XYZ file of C-alpha atoms in Angstrom:
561
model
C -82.550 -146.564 -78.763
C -78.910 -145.269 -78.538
C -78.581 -146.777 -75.244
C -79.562 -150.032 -76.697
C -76.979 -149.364 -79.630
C -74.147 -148.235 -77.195
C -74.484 -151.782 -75.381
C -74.838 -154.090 -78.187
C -71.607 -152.235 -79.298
C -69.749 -152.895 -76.521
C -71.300 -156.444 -76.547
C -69.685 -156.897 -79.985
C -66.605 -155.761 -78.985
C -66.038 -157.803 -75.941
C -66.986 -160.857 -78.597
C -64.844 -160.300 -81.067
C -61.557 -159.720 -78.544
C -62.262 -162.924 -76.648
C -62.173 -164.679 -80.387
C -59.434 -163.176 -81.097
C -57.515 -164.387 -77.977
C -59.107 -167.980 -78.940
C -57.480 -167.651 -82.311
C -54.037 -166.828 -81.211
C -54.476 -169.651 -78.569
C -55.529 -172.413 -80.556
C -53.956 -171.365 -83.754
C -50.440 -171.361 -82.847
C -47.351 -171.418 -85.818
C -46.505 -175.690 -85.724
C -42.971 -176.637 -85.689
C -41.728 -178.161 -89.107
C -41.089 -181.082 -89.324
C -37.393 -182.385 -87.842
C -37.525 -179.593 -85.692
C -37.468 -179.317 -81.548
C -40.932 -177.851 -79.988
C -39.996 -176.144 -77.160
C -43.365 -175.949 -75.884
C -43.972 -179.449 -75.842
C -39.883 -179.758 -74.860
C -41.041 -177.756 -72.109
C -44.302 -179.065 -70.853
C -42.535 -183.061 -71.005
C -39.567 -181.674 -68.830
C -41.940 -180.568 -66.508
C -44.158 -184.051 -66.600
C -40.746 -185.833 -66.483
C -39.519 -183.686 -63.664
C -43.042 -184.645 -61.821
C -43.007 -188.409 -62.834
C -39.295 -188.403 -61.447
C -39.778 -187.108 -58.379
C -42.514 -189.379 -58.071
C -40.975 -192.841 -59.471
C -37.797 -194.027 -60.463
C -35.648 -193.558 -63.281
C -33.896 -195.913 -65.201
C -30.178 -196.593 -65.426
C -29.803 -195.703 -68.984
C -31.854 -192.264 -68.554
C -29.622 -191.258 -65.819
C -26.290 -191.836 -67.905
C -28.327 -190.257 -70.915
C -28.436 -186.985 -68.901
C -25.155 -187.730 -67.675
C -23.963 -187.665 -71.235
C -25.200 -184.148 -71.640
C -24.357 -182.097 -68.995
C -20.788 -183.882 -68.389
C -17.835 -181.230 -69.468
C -15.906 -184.469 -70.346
C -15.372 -184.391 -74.151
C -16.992 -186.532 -76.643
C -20.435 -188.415 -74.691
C -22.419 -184.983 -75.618
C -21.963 -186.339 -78.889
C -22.402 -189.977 -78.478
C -26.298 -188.886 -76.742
C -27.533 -186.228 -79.022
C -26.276 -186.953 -82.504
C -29.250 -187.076 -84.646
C -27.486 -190.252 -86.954
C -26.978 -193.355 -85.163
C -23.621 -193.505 -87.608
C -22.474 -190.368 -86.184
C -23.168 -191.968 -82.610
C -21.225 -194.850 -83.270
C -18.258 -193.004 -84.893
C -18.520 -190.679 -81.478
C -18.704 -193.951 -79.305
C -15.446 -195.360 -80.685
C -13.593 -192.529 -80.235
C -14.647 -191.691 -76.665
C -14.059 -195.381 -76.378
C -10.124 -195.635 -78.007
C -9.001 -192.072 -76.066
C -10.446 -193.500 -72.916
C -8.727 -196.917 -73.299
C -5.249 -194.644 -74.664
C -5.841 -192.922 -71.576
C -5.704 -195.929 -69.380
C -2.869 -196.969 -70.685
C -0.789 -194.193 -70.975
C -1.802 -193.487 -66.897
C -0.802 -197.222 -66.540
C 2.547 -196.468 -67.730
C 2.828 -193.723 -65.675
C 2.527 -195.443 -62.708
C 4.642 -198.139 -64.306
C 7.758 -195.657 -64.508
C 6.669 -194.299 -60.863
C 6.864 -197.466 -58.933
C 10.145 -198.186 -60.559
C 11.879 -195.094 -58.173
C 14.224 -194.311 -60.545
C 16.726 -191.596 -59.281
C 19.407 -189.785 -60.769
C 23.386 -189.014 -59.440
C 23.901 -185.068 -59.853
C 27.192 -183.719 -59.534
C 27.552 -180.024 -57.108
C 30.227 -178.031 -55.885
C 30.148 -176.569 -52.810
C 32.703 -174.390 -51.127
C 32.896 -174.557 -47.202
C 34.482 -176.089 -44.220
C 35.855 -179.479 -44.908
C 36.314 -182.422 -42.195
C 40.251 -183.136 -42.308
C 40.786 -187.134 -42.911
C 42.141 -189.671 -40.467
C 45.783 -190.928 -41.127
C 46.689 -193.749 -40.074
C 50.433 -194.485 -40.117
C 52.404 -197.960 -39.648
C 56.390 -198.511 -39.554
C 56.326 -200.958 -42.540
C 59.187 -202.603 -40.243
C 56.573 -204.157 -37.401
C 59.059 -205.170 -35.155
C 61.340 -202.834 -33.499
C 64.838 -204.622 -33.846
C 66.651 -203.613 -30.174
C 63.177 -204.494 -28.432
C 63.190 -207.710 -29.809
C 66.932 -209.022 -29.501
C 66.048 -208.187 -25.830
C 62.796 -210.577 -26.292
C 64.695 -213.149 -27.985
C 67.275 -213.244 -25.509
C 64.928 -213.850 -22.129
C 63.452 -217.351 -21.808
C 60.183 -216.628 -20.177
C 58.754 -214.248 -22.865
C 56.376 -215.625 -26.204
C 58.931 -214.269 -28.216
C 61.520 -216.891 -27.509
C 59.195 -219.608 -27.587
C 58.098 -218.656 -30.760
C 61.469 -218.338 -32.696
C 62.727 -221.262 -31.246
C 59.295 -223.181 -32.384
C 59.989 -221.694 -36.268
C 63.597 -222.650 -36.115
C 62.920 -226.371 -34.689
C 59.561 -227.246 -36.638
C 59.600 -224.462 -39.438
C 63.094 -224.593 -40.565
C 64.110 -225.467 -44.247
C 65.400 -228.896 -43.281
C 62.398 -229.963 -40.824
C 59.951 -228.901 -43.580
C 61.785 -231.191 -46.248
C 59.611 -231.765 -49.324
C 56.807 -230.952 -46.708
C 53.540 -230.109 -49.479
C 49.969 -230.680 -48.534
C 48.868 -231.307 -51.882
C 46.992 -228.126 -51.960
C 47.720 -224.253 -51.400
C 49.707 -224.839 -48.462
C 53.160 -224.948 -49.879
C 56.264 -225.764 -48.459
C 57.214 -222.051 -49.344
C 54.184 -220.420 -48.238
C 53.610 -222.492 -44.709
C 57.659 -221.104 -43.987
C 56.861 -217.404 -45.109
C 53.478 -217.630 -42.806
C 54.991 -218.986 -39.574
C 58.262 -216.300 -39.689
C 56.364 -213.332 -41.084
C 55.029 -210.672 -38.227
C 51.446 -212.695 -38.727
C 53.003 -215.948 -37.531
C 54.465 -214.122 -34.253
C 51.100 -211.894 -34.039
C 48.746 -215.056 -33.676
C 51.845 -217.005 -31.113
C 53.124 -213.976 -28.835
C 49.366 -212.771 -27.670
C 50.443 -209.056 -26.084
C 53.761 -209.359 -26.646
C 53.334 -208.019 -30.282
C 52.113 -204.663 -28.728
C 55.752 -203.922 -26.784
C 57.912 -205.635 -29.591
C 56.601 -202.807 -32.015
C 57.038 -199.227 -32.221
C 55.916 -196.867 -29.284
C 54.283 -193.880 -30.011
C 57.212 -191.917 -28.135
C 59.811 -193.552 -30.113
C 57.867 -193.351 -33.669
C 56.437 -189.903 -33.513
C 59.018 -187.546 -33.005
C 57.727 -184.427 -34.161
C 53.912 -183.568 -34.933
C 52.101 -180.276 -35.855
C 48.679 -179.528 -37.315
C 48.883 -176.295 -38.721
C 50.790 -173.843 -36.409
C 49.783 -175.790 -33.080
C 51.299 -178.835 -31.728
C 49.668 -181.917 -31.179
C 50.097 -184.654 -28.691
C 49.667 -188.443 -28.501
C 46.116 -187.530 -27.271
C 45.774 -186.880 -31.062
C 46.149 -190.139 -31.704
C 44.663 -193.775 -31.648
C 46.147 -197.170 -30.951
C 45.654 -199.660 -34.227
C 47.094 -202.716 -33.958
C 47.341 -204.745 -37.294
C 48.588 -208.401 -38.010
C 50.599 -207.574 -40.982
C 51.854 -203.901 -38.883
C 51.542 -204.162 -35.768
C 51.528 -200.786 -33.955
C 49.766 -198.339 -36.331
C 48.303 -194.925 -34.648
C 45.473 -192.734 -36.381
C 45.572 -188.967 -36.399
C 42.238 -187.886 -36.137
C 40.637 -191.142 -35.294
C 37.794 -192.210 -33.270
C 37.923 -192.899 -29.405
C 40.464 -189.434 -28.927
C 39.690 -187.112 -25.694
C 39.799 -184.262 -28.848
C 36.861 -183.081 -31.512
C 37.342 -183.838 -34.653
C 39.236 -181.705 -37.334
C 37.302 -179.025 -39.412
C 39.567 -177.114 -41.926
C 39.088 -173.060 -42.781
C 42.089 -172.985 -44.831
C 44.982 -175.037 -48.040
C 48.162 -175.907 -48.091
C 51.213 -177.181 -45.861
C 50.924 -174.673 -43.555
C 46.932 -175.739 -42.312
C 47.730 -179.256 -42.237
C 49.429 -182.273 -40.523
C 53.129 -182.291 -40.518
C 55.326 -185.800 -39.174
C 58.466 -186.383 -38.286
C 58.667 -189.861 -37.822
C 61.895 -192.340 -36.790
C 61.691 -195.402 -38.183
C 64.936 -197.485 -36.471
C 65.472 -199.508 -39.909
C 69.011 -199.027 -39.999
C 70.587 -199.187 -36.530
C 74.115 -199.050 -37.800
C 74.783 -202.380 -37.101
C 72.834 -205.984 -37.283
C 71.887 -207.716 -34.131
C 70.301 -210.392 -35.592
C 70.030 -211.934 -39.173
C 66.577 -211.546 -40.188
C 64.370 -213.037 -42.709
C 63.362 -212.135 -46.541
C 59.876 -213.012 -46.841
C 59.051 -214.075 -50.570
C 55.166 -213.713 -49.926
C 55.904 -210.614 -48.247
C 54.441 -208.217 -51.167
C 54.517 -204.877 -48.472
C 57.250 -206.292 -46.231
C 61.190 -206.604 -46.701
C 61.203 -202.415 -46.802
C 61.585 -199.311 -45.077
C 59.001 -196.423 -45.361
C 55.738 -195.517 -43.597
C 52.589 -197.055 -44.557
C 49.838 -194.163 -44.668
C 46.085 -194.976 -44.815
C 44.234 -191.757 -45.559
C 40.363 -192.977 -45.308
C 37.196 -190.985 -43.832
C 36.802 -189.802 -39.779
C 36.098 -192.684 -37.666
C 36.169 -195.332 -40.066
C 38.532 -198.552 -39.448
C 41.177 -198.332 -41.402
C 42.833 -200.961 -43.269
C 46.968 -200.610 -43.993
C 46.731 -204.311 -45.635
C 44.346 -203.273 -48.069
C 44.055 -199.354 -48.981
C 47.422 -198.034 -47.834
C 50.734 -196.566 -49.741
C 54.343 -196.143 -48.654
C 56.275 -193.089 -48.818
C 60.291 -194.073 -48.050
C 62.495 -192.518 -45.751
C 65.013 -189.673 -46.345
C 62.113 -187.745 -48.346
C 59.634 -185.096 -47.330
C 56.310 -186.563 -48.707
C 54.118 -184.201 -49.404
C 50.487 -185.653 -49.696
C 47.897 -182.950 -51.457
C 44.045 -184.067 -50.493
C 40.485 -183.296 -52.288
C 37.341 -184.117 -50.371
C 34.482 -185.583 -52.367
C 31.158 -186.727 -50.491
C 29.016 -189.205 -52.008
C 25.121 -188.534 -51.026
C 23.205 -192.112 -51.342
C 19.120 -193.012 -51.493
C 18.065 -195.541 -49.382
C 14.779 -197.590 -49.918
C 12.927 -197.731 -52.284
C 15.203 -195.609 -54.820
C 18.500 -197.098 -53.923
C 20.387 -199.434 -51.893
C 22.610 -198.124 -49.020
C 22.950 -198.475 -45.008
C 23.337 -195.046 -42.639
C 26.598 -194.118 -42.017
C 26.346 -194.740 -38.194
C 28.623 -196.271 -35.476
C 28.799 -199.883 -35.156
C 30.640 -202.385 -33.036
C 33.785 -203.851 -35.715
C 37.114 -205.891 -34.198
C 37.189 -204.589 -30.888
C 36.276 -200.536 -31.594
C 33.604 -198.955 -32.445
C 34.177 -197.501 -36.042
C 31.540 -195.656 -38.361
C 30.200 -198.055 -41.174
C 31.990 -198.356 -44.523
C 31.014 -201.793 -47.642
C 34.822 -202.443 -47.311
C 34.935 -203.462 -43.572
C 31.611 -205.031 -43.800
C 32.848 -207.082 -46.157
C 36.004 -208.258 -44.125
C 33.915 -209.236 -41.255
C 31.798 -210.989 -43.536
C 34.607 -212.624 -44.664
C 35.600 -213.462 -41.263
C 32.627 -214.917 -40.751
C 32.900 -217.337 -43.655
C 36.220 -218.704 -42.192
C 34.934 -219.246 -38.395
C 32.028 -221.369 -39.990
C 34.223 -223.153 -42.270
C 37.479 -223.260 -40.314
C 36.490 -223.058 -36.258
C 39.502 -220.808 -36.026
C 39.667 -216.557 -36.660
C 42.173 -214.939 -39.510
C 44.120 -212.160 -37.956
C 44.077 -210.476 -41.076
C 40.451 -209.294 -40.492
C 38.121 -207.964 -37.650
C 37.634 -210.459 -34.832
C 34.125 -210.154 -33.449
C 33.485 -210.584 -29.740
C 31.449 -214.055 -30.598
C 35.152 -215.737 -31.259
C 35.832 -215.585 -27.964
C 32.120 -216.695 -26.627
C 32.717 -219.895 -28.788
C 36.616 -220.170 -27.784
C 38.276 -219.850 -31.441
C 41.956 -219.008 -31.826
C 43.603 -217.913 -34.591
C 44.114 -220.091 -37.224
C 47.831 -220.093 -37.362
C 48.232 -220.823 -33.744
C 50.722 -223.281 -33.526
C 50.042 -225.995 -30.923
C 53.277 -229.116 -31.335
C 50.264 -231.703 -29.440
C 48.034 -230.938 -32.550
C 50.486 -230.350 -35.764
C 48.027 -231.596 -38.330
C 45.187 -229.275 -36.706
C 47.461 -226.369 -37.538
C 48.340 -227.610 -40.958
C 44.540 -228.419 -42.079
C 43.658 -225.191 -40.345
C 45.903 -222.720 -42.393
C 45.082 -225.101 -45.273
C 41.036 -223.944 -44.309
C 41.831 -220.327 -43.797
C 43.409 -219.647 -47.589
C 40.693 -222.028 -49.438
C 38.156 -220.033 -48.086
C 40.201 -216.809 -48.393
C 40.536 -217.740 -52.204
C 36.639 -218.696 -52.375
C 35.294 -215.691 -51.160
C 37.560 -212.906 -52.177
C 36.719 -214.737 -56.346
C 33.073 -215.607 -55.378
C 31.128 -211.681 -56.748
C 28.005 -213.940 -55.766
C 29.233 -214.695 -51.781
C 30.217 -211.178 -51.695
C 26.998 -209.724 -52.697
C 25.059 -212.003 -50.049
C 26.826 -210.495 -47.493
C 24.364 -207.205 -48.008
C 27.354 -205.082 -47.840
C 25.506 -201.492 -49.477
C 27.262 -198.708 -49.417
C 27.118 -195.633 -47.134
C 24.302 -193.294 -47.196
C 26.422 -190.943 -47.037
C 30.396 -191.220 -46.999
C 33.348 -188.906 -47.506
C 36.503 -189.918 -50.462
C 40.150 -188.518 -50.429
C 41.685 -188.144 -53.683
C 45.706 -187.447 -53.151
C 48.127 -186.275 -54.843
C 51.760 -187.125 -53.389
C 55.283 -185.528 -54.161
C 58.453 -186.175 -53.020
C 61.633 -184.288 -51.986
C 65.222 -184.924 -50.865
C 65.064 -184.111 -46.944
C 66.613 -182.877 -45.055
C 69.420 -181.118 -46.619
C 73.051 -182.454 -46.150
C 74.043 -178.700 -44.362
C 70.770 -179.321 -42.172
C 71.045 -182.593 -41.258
C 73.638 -181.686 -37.692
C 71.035 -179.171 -36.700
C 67.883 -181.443 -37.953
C 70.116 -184.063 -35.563
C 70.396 -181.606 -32.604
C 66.872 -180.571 -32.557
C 65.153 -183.547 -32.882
C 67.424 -186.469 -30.911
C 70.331 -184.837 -29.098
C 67.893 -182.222 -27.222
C 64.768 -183.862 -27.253
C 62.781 -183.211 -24.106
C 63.090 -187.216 -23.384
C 66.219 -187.998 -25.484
C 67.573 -190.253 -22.940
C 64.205 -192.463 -23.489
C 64.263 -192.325 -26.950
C 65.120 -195.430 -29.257
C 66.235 -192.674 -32.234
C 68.840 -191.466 -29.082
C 70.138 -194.733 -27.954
C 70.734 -196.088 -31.177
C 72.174 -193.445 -33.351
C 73.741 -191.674 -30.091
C 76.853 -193.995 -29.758
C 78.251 -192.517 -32.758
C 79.485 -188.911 -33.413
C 77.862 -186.619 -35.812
C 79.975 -186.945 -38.650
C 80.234 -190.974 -38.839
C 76.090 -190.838 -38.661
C 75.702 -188.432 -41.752
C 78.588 -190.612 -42.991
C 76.997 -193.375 -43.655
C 73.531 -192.057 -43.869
C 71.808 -192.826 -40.542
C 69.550 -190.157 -40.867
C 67.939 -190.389 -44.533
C 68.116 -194.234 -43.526
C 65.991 -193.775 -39.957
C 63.637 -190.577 -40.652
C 61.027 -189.275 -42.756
C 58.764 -186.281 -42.598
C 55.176 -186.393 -43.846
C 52.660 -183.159 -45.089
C 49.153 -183.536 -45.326
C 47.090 -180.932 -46.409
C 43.935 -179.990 -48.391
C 44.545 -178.541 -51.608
C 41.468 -176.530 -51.872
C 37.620 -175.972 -50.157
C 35.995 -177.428 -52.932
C 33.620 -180.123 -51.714
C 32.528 -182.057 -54.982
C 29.989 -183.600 -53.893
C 27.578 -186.585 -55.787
C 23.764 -186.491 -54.609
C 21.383 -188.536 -55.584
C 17.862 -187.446 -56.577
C 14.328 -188.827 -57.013
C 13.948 -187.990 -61.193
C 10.522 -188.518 -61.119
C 8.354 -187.946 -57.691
C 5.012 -188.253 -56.609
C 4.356 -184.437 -57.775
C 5.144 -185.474 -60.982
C 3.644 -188.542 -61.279
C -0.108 -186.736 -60.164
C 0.887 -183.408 -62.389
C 1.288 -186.156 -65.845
C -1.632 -187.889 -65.059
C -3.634 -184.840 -64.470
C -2.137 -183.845 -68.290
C -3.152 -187.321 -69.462
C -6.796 -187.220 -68.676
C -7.110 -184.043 -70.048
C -5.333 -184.751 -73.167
C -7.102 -187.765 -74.138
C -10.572 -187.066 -72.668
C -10.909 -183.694 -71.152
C -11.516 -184.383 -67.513
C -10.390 -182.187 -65.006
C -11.307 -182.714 -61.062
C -14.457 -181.161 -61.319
C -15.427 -183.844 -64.515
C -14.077 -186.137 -61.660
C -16.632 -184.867 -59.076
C -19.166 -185.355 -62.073
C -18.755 -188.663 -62.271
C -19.112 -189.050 -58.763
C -22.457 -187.296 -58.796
C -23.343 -189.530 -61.473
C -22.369 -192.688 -59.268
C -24.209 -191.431 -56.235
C -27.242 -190.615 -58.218
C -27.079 -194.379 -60.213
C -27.117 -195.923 -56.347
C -29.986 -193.683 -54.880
C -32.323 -194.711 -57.736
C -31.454 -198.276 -57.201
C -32.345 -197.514 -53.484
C -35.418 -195.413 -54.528
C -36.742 -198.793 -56.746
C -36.837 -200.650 -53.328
């Protein structure tokens, strides 16, 4: 009987703990109402996650669970607000930051793709590149060179003064006028200037002008001597002989500078036969002759290797002074494509030499080039390219008696399109003439002084003529030499003939003007980066989201086929 009471016990037991797990199965709390059940939550994402992997899903259920994982701000809310009001509020303003954010990237790129640069001004102190000088006797034609010229029948020379005297005179010309630029006054001024004999003698104007020997007297760069090896041959229309310290095409390096003042630069003594002490032959006052009719030294101080251009960019200093010419060195550092405009600085083939580039002598040949195409004939004022003599053009004031009219309508040609092109900004600028990429400026500063002394000048006399090395071939020795010392400081033969020249660099300083990108790729990606995350909160990993997001909208489409 116990053992009967012991089981049905146990019996009762086991009953009532298998209702009791019934109860707690079946009889679960339920969710209120407008609240999430996570079992049921729970037991969908698992039938979802099995109907998935077995079918597609749609479109819109893929960007739905895009919506809510995405760290980009705002879709969370546009997908799980409870209100569709609140959705819509959330949907505009995801919508208006993302179109903002457009924009603003749009502008962005805008200000990018316009390369805008900025000029930045830096001072630098170091070894400075010591200019070319190119000098020029602003009297072209030595006087006792050419009475011998004048004087022999067989040479250019003659034939050219007697041509001016017979055709060019004031009485041949009459009331000569074209009825255009070519005046009566300005055809006489052109044939007896040193252009008209330049474009008629041929080489002839090389040994009527000054020889180095004869011009350069004296030359030191600071406490060493130089040598006409120093120097190059320039010949010039307007100058004739000119010779370049420092140029290009010398057997030396070029010039660097460690050290200011007189002392570390270029000092000249230069004879300038302008006052022989007697006249041997009447010459002529040239009323278009703007730089002509004086005495001095013209001095071009321009950038190494560059052509220079006494016409143009020179000044005078006078004789009977010691000039004293002070330089600063700026360097201009240009962008090129697509920030700026500008060409490389490098050697190219301009009148005959080979020169580095510079806008101003591009723009003379360019000029040439206008009057050969308008003209057939060359101006000797600018750079003759080798093509004139492929296509067999002379000058345009080369005088021919057979063709009279051909020289008239061709100087006629030359100063139209001289005045056309030099008033024309719009010709000018279709030459393409850009700047340098890089290019080196001389400011100067220039003083004068008495020189030399009165006491000096016997000594000064003795030195430099009387016991030159080669004062028996010098011009300074045979012309001066016939009289004794006293009548020559007398009547002031020796302010009247020479003239020394200092050039130096005042100081180290490079200023220097660079040119620099203001807003670069770098920036451009950094402020777009800072857009995107100001307006909408992506970053590159949102980025590889969305990416995910389009991968995963394709392989459904796929997975539907």
């Amino acid at each position: 009987m116990s053992l009967s009471l012991q089981s049905l016990s146990k019996t009762e037991a086991e009953y009532s703990s298998t209702r009791v797990l019934t109860f707690a199965m079946n009889d679960r709390v339920q969710p209120l109402d407008g609240e999430r059940d996570p079992v049921k939550e729970s037991n969908g994402k698992n039938a979802a996650t099995t109907d998935a992997a077995d079918q597609p899903r749609t479109p819109l259920a893929i960007v739905k669970n895009f919506c809510n994982i995405t760290t980009a701000h705002g879709w969370r809310r546009v997908a799980n607000s409870s209100h569709l009001n609140v959705r819509f509020i959330w949907l505009a303003l995801t919508s208006c930051a993302l179109v903002i954010n457009i924009l603003h990237v749009t502008l962005l790129v805008g200000q990018y793709l316009d390369f805008p640069y900025e000029q930045v001004a830096q001072v630098e102190l170091s070894e400075l590149p010591f200019p070319s000088i190119t000098l020029c006797n602003m009297q072209p034609i030595s006087q006792t060179t050419t009475a011998a010229f004048v004087q022999n029948e067989t040479t250019k020379v003659f034939r050219w003064d007697n041509i001016t005297k017979f055709f060019f005179s004031s009485d041949e010309l009459g009331d000569y006028d074209d009825g255009g630029v070519l005046s009566k006054e300005l055809l006489y001024n052109r044939v007896r200037q040193p252009t008209g004999f330049f474009e008629n003698i041929d080489d002839e104007s090389m040994l009527i002008g000054h020889q180095p020997m004869d011009f350069l007297l004296s030359c030191t760069f600071g406490l060493t001597r130089c040598d006409f090896d120093n120097f190059t041959y320039y010949q010039s229309p307007d100058f004739f002989n000119c010779y370049t310290f420092n140029g290009g095409n010398t057997s030396r390096e070029r010039l660097i500078v460690k050290s200011t003042g007189p002392s570390a630069g270029l000092s000249l003594i230069m004879y300038l036969e302008s006052d022989n002490g007697d006249f041997l032959y009447n010459g002529t006052y040239y009323t278009f002759g703007n730089i002509l009719n004086a005495a001095g030294v013209r001095v071009v101080i321009h950038p190494p290797d560059t052509r220079p251009s006494p016409q143009d960019l020179g000044f005078d200093i006078p004789p009977g002074f010691s000039s004293s010419i002070g330089v600063r060195a700026l360097r201009h550092q240009r962008l090129g494509s697509p920030y700026g405009s500008c060409r490389p600085a490098k050697d190219w083939e301009l009148g005959g030499g080979r020169y580095i580039y510079s806008s101003h002598s591009c723009l003379k040949q360019c000029q040439q080039q206008h009057v050969m195409d308008s003209c057939a004939c060359i101006s000797a004022e600018l750079p003759i390219p080798a093509e004139a003599s492929a296509r067999g053009l002379n000058f345009c004031g080369r005088f021919n008696p057979d063709y009279q009219q051909t020289f008239y309508d061709n100087l006629s040609c030359e100063i139209n399109v001289t005045l056309a092109f030099m008033s024309s900004q719009t010709t000018q600028k279709q030459c393409g003439c850009l700047p340098p990429c890089e290019e080196y400026e001389y400011e100067t500063k220039t003083s004068y002084s008495f020189w030399p002394l009165d006491f000096t000048q016997l000594q000064f006399f003795d030195i430099y003529v009387n016991n030159h090395p080669r004062a028996d071939e010098l011009k300074a020795y045979k012309n001066l030499g016939r009289f004794n010392i006293t009548e020559i400081i007398y009547r002031g033969l020796i302010r009247k003939n020479f003239v020394r020249l200092n050039v130096y660099l005042e100081s180290l300083v490079l200023l220097e003007y660079v040119e620099k990108e203001s807003y670069t790729f770098s920036n451009l990606w950094s402020d777009i980066g800072g857009t995107f995350g100001l307006w909408i909160g992506m970053s590159i990993l949102t980025w590889c989201e969305v990416i995910e997001l389009i991968m995963g909208l394709i392989f459904n489409a796929f997975k539907k086929k």
